[in-house]
Structure formats: structure tokens, C-alpha cells
């Protein structure tokens, strides 16, 4: 089966610019996650969708980050404006079951560098 | 709030030696615990989950609720086990928390 797809794989921007990431989960997976992984740390959950509704966005910096999941399938994560501390790998994952207790399947990630 | 701690950032063992990667958690409910692995230039993937009680690639992990631990063990490490290992906890509501990972190096 096709895995989780993400684009772009790499992005370099200057601070105060905007950036958007795209994720296509595994077909039929109900739950979609966005994580931020800063170098040397584990993935930190930013937002979790169940179908097209938000389950958890408690760690999403809502003053600059936004995310949506279109028709319960693809998702985009946007940063506007970016700060230096946003430099990280942004991981998308999906899981089959609703409720989010299932195994997660990860995409390759987008490495963001903010200069 | 839940928390996952992996006390060792780096772990190095010789091929054929036993290996144990430690994971401690704090959570007031009944957790679902996972070990994920990331090999060089590959994406993060599931290694095993406690509910399955399986042995994957010779690795096992036992949930110890008394000690709130979920350590990953393998009796005889292989060079291909060299990777980054993450312990993760899912709450009853499905929220995921990852540890900061342990880099395992298996020397020949």
C-alpha cells in the first residue's frame, strides 16, 4: 500500500516569511497527526484530526500556525510568519482507527530551515 | 499531563551483547505504549506495541505498571539494530507523547 506522502521534503525561508506543508495520509485512515521535531528531541504533537475535525491542538502555536484537513483526507500545515525557532522537521502521520490509539504511519517529513 | 522519559540519549553495545533501552512514563490513566524506530535515511516506523505482546526482530518490551516502565530488550544485538528508538504513549483520548529518543549503536 502507498505510504504517507509529504511535500516539500525541504524548505528554506527567511524569518517572517510564510510556508505551507502538505500531507496525504494512507487511504482510509481516519486520524491524521502533525508533529514538530526539533533536532535532538522527539516528535511533539502539534495537531490531531479525526476525519476532518480537530481532536487536539493544545500544543499548536495558534498565533502563527494553522492547519486544516480537507474533506477528511489531505491536510496542510501553515506557518505565518515564521520564526527562527520554527526550524525543525515537520512530520505527518496517520492511523486507521478513529480515537487515535492505533499504530501511526509516518511520512518522510519536511525539513524546514528558517534563516 | 502525560510524560515519556528515555534517560539515555546514546547507547553503544558490541554485536552479540544484550541491549536494553529504557522508557519510563507518567500517566494517570491506562496507557497504550509503543516503540518506534528510525533507521538511517528511513522514516519513523512502528517496532512494537505492548498490546500485541509480540517479539519483533528479536526485540521484546514488557509493560510494568508498578514501575511505570516499558523497557525494550534484545538478548543479542546485531549491527542492523543500529538506529534511533523512540518510546511513545497514547492516552485513552488518543493523544500521543513521544520520548526524546535513544540512539543505539551496535559495534562489530
PDB file of C-alpha atoms in Angstrom:
ATOM      1  CA  UNK A   1       0.000   0.000   0.000  1.00  0.00           C
ATOM      2  CA  UNK A   2       1.137   3.567  -0.583  1.00  0.00           C
ATOM      3  CA  UNK A   3       2.535   5.267   2.477  1.00  0.00           C
ATOM      4  CA  UNK A   4       2.010   8.733   3.883  1.00  0.00           C
ATOM      5  CA  UNK A   5       3.211  11.355   1.422  1.00  0.00           C
ATOM      6  CA  UNK A   6       4.548  14.785   2.320  1.00  0.00           C
ATOM      7  CA  UNK A   7       5.782  17.731   0.310  1.00  0.00           C
ATOM      8  CA  UNK A   8       8.021  19.541   0.024  1.00  0.00           C
ATOM      9  CA  UNK A   9      10.842  17.484   1.513  1.00  0.00           C
ATOM     10  CA  UNK A  10      12.989  20.526   2.213  1.00  0.00           C
ATOM     11  CA  UNK A  11      12.236  24.217   2.576  1.00  0.00           C
ATOM     12  CA  UNK A  12      14.459  27.180   3.368  1.00  0.00           C
ATOM     13  CA  UNK A  13      12.849  30.527   4.129  1.00  0.00           C
ATOM     14  CA  UNK A  14      13.719  33.739   5.896  1.00  0.00           C
ATOM     15  CA  UNK A  15      12.128  34.729   9.171  1.00  0.00           C
ATOM     16  CA  UNK A  16       8.778  36.470   8.870  1.00  0.00           C
ATOM     17  CA  UNK A  17       8.018  34.643   5.617  1.00  0.00           C
ATOM     18  CA  UNK A  18       5.164  32.183   5.254  1.00  0.00           C
ATOM     19  CA  UNK A  19       5.373  28.489   4.456  1.00  0.00           C
ATOM     20  CA  UNK A  20       2.940  25.646   3.887  1.00  0.00           C
ATOM     21  CA  UNK A  21       3.344  21.892   4.092  1.00  0.00           C
ATOM     22  CA  UNK A  22       1.127  19.267   2.539  1.00  0.00           C
ATOM     23  CA  UNK A  23       0.311  15.742   3.691  1.00  0.00           C
ATOM     24  CA  UNK A  24      -1.582  12.924   2.007  1.00  0.00           C
ATOM     25  CA  UNK A  25      -2.338  10.138   4.507  1.00  0.00           C
ATOM     26  CA  UNK A  26      -2.834   6.469   3.797  1.00  0.00           C
ATOM     27  CA  UNK A  27      -6.167   5.943   2.088  1.00  0.00           C
ATOM     28  CA  UNK A  28      -8.965   5.231   4.537  1.00  0.00           C
ATOM     29  CA  UNK A  29      -7.100   6.353   7.635  1.00  0.00           C
ATOM     30  CA  UNK A  30      -9.357   8.293   9.944  1.00  0.00           C
ATOM     31  CA  UNK A  31      -6.781  10.042  12.118  1.00  0.00           C
ATOM     32  CA  UNK A  32      -4.071  12.432  10.936  1.00  0.00           C
ATOM     33  CA  UNK A  33      -1.315  13.972  13.039  1.00  0.00           C
ATOM     34  CA  UNK A  34       1.160  16.786  12.561  1.00  0.00           C
ATOM     35  CA  UNK A  35       4.328  16.730  14.654  1.00  0.00           C
ATOM     36  CA  UNK A  36       7.224  19.130  15.059  1.00  0.00           C
ATOM     37  CA  UNK A  37      10.595  17.514  15.663  1.00  0.00           C
ATOM     38  CA  UNK A  38      13.383  19.837  16.715  1.00  0.00           C
ATOM     39  CA  UNK A  39      16.917  18.491  16.381  1.00  0.00           C
ATOM     40  CA  UNK A  40      17.793  16.235  19.308  1.00  0.00           C
ATOM     41  CA  UNK A  41      14.209  15.933  20.521  1.00  0.00           C
ATOM     42  CA  UNK A  42      11.335  13.561  19.974  1.00  0.00           C
ATOM     43  CA  UNK A  43       8.309  14.404  17.852  1.00  0.00           C
ATOM     44  CA  UNK A  44       5.958  16.883  19.539  1.00  0.00           C
ATOM     45  CA  UNK A  45       2.294  16.680  18.614  1.00  0.00           C
ATOM     46  CA  UNK A  46       1.007  19.924  17.105  1.00  0.00           C
ATOM     47  CA  UNK A  47      -2.461  18.927  15.974  1.00  0.00           C
ATOM     48  CA  UNK A  48      -4.550  15.787  15.589  1.00  0.00           C
ATOM     49  CA  UNK A  49      -7.514  15.399  13.251  1.00  0.00           C
ATOM     50  CA  UNK A  50     -10.155  12.724  13.306  1.00  0.00           C
ATOM     51  CA  UNK A  51     -11.661  12.717   9.830  1.00  0.00           C
ATOM     52  CA  UNK A  52     -11.956  16.484   9.216  1.00  0.00           C
ATOM     53  CA  UNK A  53     -12.459  17.559  12.821  1.00  0.00           C
ATOM     54  CA  UNK A  54      -9.777  18.699  15.251  1.00  0.00           C
ATOM     55  CA  UNK A  55      -9.284  16.351  18.216  1.00  0.00           C
ATOM     56  CA  UNK A  56      -6.326  18.071  19.864  1.00  0.00           C
ATOM     57  CA  UNK A  57      -4.488  21.284  19.035  1.00  0.00           C
ATOM     58  CA  UNK A  58      -3.390  22.201  22.528  1.00  0.00           C
ATOM     59  CA  UNK A  59       0.275  22.498  21.531  1.00  0.00           C
ATOM     60  CA  UNK A  60      -0.263  24.357  18.285  1.00  0.00           C
ATOM     61  CA  UNK A  61       1.000  27.974  18.457  1.00  0.00           C
ATOM     62  CA  UNK A  62      -2.201  29.367  17.065  1.00  0.00           C
ATOM     63  CA  UNK A  63      -0.896  32.890  16.638  1.00  0.00           C
ATOM     64  CA  UNK A  64       1.276  31.703  13.756  1.00  0.00           C
ATOM     65  CA  UNK A  65       0.407  28.091  12.936  1.00  0.00           C
ATOM     66  CA  UNK A  66      -2.761  26.878  11.270  1.00  0.00           C
ATOM     67  CA  UNK A  67      -3.835  23.548   9.847  1.00  0.00           C
ATOM     68  CA  UNK A  68      -6.768  22.093   8.014  1.00  0.00           C
ATOM     69  CA  UNK A  69      -7.783  18.722   6.741  1.00  0.00           C
ATOM     70  CA  UNK A  70      -9.676  18.940   3.503  1.00  0.00           C
ATOM     71  CA  UNK A  71     -12.698  16.648   3.217  1.00  0.00           C
ATOM     72  CA  UNK A  72     -11.150  14.386   5.828  1.00  0.00           C
ATOM     73  CA  UNK A  73      -8.270  13.385   3.538  1.00  0.00           C
ATOM     74  CA  UNK A  74      -5.309  15.663   2.694  1.00  0.00           C
ATOM     75  CA  UNK A  75      -4.006  18.184   5.163  1.00  0.00           C
ATOM     76  CA  UNK A  76      -1.985  21.382   5.079  1.00  0.00           C
ATOM     77  CA  UNK A  77       0.004  22.992   7.862  1.00  0.00           C
ATOM     78  CA  UNK A  78       0.893  26.662   7.540  1.00  0.00           C
ATOM     79  CA  UNK A  79       3.273  28.906   9.424  1.00  0.00           C
ATOM     80  CA  UNK A  80       2.784  32.644   9.099  1.00  0.00           C
ATOM     81  CA  UNK A  81       5.072  34.392   9.938  1.00  0.00           C
ATOM     82  CA  UNK A  82       7.954  32.002  10.577  1.00  0.00           C
ATOM     83  CA  UNK A  83      10.448  32.461  13.386  1.00  0.00           C
ATOM     84  CA  UNK A  84      13.964  31.121  13.744  1.00  0.00           C
ATOM     85  CA  UNK A  85      12.797  28.639  16.394  1.00  0.00           C
ATOM     86  CA  UNK A  86      10.421  27.039  13.876  1.00  0.00           C
ATOM     87  CA  UNK A  87      13.398  25.336  12.219  1.00  0.00           C
ATOM     88  CA  UNK A  88      12.573  21.654  12.568  1.00  0.00           C
ATOM     89  CA  UNK A  89      11.348  18.583  10.753  1.00  0.00           C
ATOM     90  CA  UNK A  90       7.572  18.543  10.378  1.00  0.00           C
ATOM     91  CA  UNK A  91       6.170  15.036  10.383  1.00  0.00           C
ATOM     92  CA  UNK A  92       2.766  13.922   9.248  1.00  0.00           C
ATOM     93  CA  UNK A  93       1.346  10.598  10.400  1.00  0.00           C
ATOM     94  CA  UNK A  94      -1.919   8.757  10.006  1.00  0.00           C
ATOM     95  CA  UNK A  95      -3.646   5.894  11.746  1.00  0.00           C
ATOM     96  CA  UNK A  96      -6.514   3.741  10.615  1.00  0.00           C
ATOM     97  CA  UNK A  97      -8.833   3.954  13.560  1.00  0.00           C
ATOM     98  CA  UNK A  98     -10.648   6.928  14.960  1.00  0.00           C
ATOM     99  CA  UNK A  99      -9.789   7.664  18.558  1.00  0.00           C
ATOM    100  CA  UNK A 100      -6.050   7.807  17.938  1.00  0.00           C
ATOM    101  CA  UNK A 101      -4.950   4.778  19.943  1.00  0.00           C
ATOM    102  CA  UNK A 102      -3.782   2.870  16.907  1.00  0.00           C
ATOM    103  CA  UNK A 103      -0.371   2.444  15.261  1.00  0.00           C
ATOM    104  CA  UNK A 104       0.778   5.567  13.457  1.00  0.00           C
ATOM    105  CA  UNK A 105       2.323   5.507   9.992  1.00  0.00           C
ATOM    106  CA  UNK A 106       4.717   8.337   9.327  1.00  0.00           C
ATOM    107  CA  UNK A 107       5.622  10.311   6.261  1.00  0.00           C
ATOM    108  CA  UNK A 108       9.211  11.197   5.374  1.00  0.00           C
ATOM    109  CA  UNK A 109       8.915  14.660   6.906  1.00  0.00           C
ATOM    110  CA  UNK A 110       9.613  18.186   5.700  1.00  0.00           C
ATOM    111  CA  UNK A 111      12.823  19.755   6.917  1.00  0.00           C
ATOM    112  CA  UNK A 112      12.281  23.488   7.451  1.00  0.00           C
ATOM    113  CA  UNK A 113      15.166  25.888   7.890  1.00  0.00           C
ATOM    114  CA  UNK A 114      14.346  29.450   8.900  1.00  0.00           C
ATOM    115  CA  UNK A 115      17.183  31.938   8.351  1.00  0.00           C
TER     116      UNK A 115
ATOM    117  CA  UNK B   1      -0.202  15.701  31.762  1.00  0.00           C
ATOM    118  CA  UNK B   2       1.492  12.610  30.415  1.00  0.00           C
ATOM    119  CA  UNK B   3       5.234  12.358  30.022  1.00  0.00           C
ATOM    120  CA  UNK B   4       7.685   9.885  28.464  1.00  0.00           C
ATOM    121  CA  UNK B   5      11.315   9.774  29.557  1.00  0.00           C
ATOM    122  CA  UNK B   6      14.131   7.971  27.803  1.00  0.00           C
ATOM    123  CA  UNK B   7      17.076   8.520  30.114  1.00  0.00           C
ATOM    124  CA  UNK B   8      19.825   7.510  27.679  1.00  0.00           C
ATOM    125  CA  UNK B   9      20.441   9.690  24.645  1.00  0.00           C
ATOM    126  CA  UNK B  10      23.187   7.381  23.398  1.00  0.00           C
ATOM    127  CA  UNK B  11      23.737   3.676  23.906  1.00  0.00           C
ATOM    128  CA  UNK B  12      26.580   1.673  22.466  1.00  0.00           C
ATOM    129  CA  UNK B  13      26.997  -2.105  22.659  1.00  0.00           C
ATOM    130  CA  UNK B  14      29.010  -4.755  20.859  1.00  0.00           C
ATOM    131  CA  UNK B  15      27.433  -7.190  18.431  1.00  0.00           C
ATOM    132  CA  UNK B  16      26.062 -10.193  20.266  1.00  0.00           C
ATOM    133  CA  UNK B  17      25.710  -8.365  23.579  1.00  0.00           C
ATOM    134  CA  UNK B  18      22.356  -7.848  25.272  1.00  0.00           C
ATOM    135  CA  UNK B  19      20.755  -4.457  24.930  1.00  0.00           C
ATOM    136  CA  UNK B  20      18.110  -2.647  26.965  1.00  0.00           C
ATOM    137  CA  UNK B  21      16.654   0.720  26.036  1.00  0.00           C
ATOM    138  CA  UNK B  22      14.840   2.318  28.935  1.00  0.00           C
ATOM    139  CA  UNK B  23      11.492   4.051  28.825  1.00  0.00           C
ATOM    140  CA  UNK B  24       9.632   5.480  31.804  1.00  0.00           C
ATOM    141  CA  UNK B  25       6.258   7.158  31.634  1.00  0.00           C
ATOM    142  CA  UNK B  26       3.858   9.117  33.763  1.00  0.00           C
ATOM    143  CA  UNK B  27       0.150   8.988  33.072  1.00  0.00           C
ATOM    144  CA  UNK B  28      -2.778   8.672  35.415  1.00  0.00           C
ATOM    145  CA  UNK B  29      -4.862   6.534  33.071  1.00  0.00           C
ATOM    146  CA  UNK B  30      -4.288   3.238  31.298  1.00  0.00           C
ATOM    147  CA  UNK B  31      -1.690   3.883  28.585  1.00  0.00           C
ATOM    148  CA  UNK B  32      -1.055   2.381  25.193  1.00  0.00           C
ATOM    149  CA  UNK B  33       2.705   2.135  24.760  1.00  0.00           C
ATOM    150  CA  UNK B  34       4.737   1.839  21.598  1.00  0.00           C
ATOM    151  CA  UNK B  35       8.313   1.614  20.446  1.00  0.00           C
ATOM    152  CA  UNK B  36       9.069   3.305  17.133  1.00  0.00           C
ATOM    153  CA  UNK B  37      12.368   3.010  15.269  1.00  0.00           C
ATOM    154  CA  UNK B  38      14.062   5.171  12.670  1.00  0.00           C
ATOM    155  CA  UNK B  39      16.848   3.572  10.652  1.00  0.00           C
ATOM    156  CA  UNK B  40      19.291   5.766   8.763  1.00  0.00           C
ATOM    157  CA  UNK B  41      17.576   7.590   5.901  1.00  0.00           C
ATOM    158  CA  UNK B  42      14.246   5.917   6.570  1.00  0.00           C
ATOM    159  CA  UNK B  43      11.029   7.179   8.041  1.00  0.00           C
ATOM    160  CA  UNK B  44       9.856   6.563  11.564  1.00  0.00           C
ATOM    161  CA  UNK B  45       8.087   3.209  11.829  1.00  0.00           C
ATOM    162  CA  UNK B  46       6.472   1.038  14.449  1.00  0.00           C
ATOM    163  CA  UNK B  47       8.691  -1.591  16.062  1.00  0.00           C
ATOM    164  CA  UNK B  48       6.221  -2.987  18.558  1.00  0.00           C
ATOM    165  CA  UNK B  49       3.314  -2.112  20.821  1.00  0.00           C
ATOM    166  CA  UNK B  50       2.614  -3.506  24.240  1.00  0.00           C
ATOM    167  CA  UNK B  51      -0.906  -4.659  23.459  1.00  0.00           C
ATOM    168  CA  UNK B  52       0.404  -7.070  20.800  1.00  0.00           C
ATOM    169  CA  UNK B  53       2.855  -8.781  23.145  1.00  0.00           C
ATOM    170  CA  UNK B  54       4.899  -9.752  20.078  1.00  0.00           C
ATOM    171  CA  UNK B  55       8.615 -10.144  19.537  1.00  0.00           C
ATOM    172  CA  UNK B  56       9.733  -8.141  16.509  1.00  0.00           C
ATOM    173  CA  UNK B  57      13.260  -8.567  15.125  1.00  0.00           C
ATOM    174  CA  UNK B  58      14.137 -10.242  18.414  1.00  0.00           C
ATOM    175  CA  UNK B  59      13.017  -7.252  20.486  1.00  0.00           C
ATOM    176  CA  UNK B  60      10.538  -7.500  23.336  1.00  0.00           C
ATOM    177  CA  UNK B  61       9.078  -4.961  25.713  1.00  0.00           C
ATOM    178  CA  UNK B  62       7.064  -5.547  28.835  1.00  0.00           C
ATOM    179  CA  UNK B  63       4.770  -3.001  30.379  1.00  0.00           C
ATOM    180  CA  UNK B  64       5.479  -2.707  34.096  1.00  0.00           C
ATOM    181  CA  UNK B  65       2.662  -0.648  35.558  1.00  0.00           C
ATOM    182  CA  UNK B  66       4.172  -0.722  39.043  1.00  0.00           C
ATOM    183  CA  UNK B  67       7.395   0.876  37.863  1.00  0.00           C
ATOM    184  CA  UNK B  68       5.662   2.760  35.014  1.00  0.00           C
ATOM    185  CA  UNK B  69       8.226   1.454  32.577  1.00  0.00           C
ATOM    186  CA  UNK B  70       8.253  -0.076  29.117  1.00  0.00           C
ATOM    187  CA  UNK B  71      11.860  -1.048  28.504  1.00  0.00           C
ATOM    188  CA  UNK B  72      12.916  -2.509  25.157  1.00  0.00           C
ATOM    189  CA  UNK B  73      15.188  -5.537  25.255  1.00  0.00           C
ATOM    190  CA  UNK B  74      17.069  -7.795  22.910  1.00  0.00           C
ATOM    191  CA  UNK B  75      19.309 -10.629  24.080  1.00  0.00           C
ATOM    192  CA  UNK B  76      21.818 -10.482  21.207  1.00  0.00           C
ATOM    193  CA  UNK B  77      22.247  -7.170  19.404  1.00  0.00           C
ATOM    194  CA  UNK B  78      23.000  -7.094  15.683  1.00  0.00           C
ATOM    195  CA  UNK B  79      24.714  -4.344  13.673  1.00  0.00           C
ATOM    196  CA  UNK B  80      21.496  -3.747  11.744  1.00  0.00           C
ATOM    197  CA  UNK B  81      19.799  -2.775  15.010  1.00  0.00           C
ATOM    198  CA  UNK B  82      21.748   0.493  14.979  1.00  0.00           C
ATOM    199  CA  UNK B  83      19.064   3.173  14.786  1.00  0.00           C
ATOM    200  CA  UNK B  84      17.148   5.807  16.706  1.00  0.00           C
ATOM    201  CA  UNK B  85      14.491   4.388  19.044  1.00  0.00           C
ATOM    202  CA  UNK B  86      11.516   6.319  20.393  1.00  0.00           C
ATOM    203  CA  UNK B  87       9.145   5.291  23.118  1.00  0.00           C
ATOM    204  CA  UNK B  88       5.617   6.692  22.748  1.00  0.00           C
ATOM    205  CA  UNK B  89       2.496   6.777  24.872  1.00  0.00           C
ATOM    206  CA  UNK B  90      -1.101   7.173  23.704  1.00  0.00           C
ATOM    207  CA  UNK B  91      -3.688   8.270  26.216  1.00  0.00           C
ATOM    208  CA  UNK B  92      -7.247   6.988  26.372  1.00  0.00           C
ATOM    209  CA  UNK B  93      -8.221  10.037  24.339  1.00  0.00           C
ATOM    210  CA  UNK B  94      -5.653   9.134  21.718  1.00  0.00           C
ATOM    211  CA  UNK B  95      -3.158  11.911  22.413  1.00  0.00           C
ATOM    212  CA  UNK B  96       0.412  10.895  21.587  1.00  0.00           C
ATOM    213  CA  UNK B  97       3.521  11.783  23.549  1.00  0.00           C
ATOM    214  CA  UNK B  98       6.997  10.742  22.433  1.00  0.00           C
ATOM    215  CA  UNK B  99      10.220  10.499  24.362  1.00  0.00           C
ATOM    216  CA  UNK B 100      13.332  12.245  23.068  1.00  0.00           C
ATOM    217  CA  UNK B 101      14.790   9.036  21.725  1.00  0.00           C
ATOM    218  CA  UNK B 102      17.851   6.851  22.224  1.00  0.00           C
ATOM    219  CA  UNK B 103      20.478   6.389  19.546  1.00  0.00           C
ATOM    220  CA  UNK B 104      21.644   2.801  19.589  1.00  0.00           C
ATOM    221  CA  UNK B 105      24.982   1.906  18.033  1.00  0.00           C
ATOM    222  CA  UNK B 106      25.944  -1.733  17.709  1.00  0.00           C
ATOM    223  CA  UNK B 107      29.655  -2.109  17.138  1.00  0.00           C
ATOM    224  CA  UNK B 108      31.147  -5.056  15.223  1.00  0.00           C
TER     225      UNK B 108
END
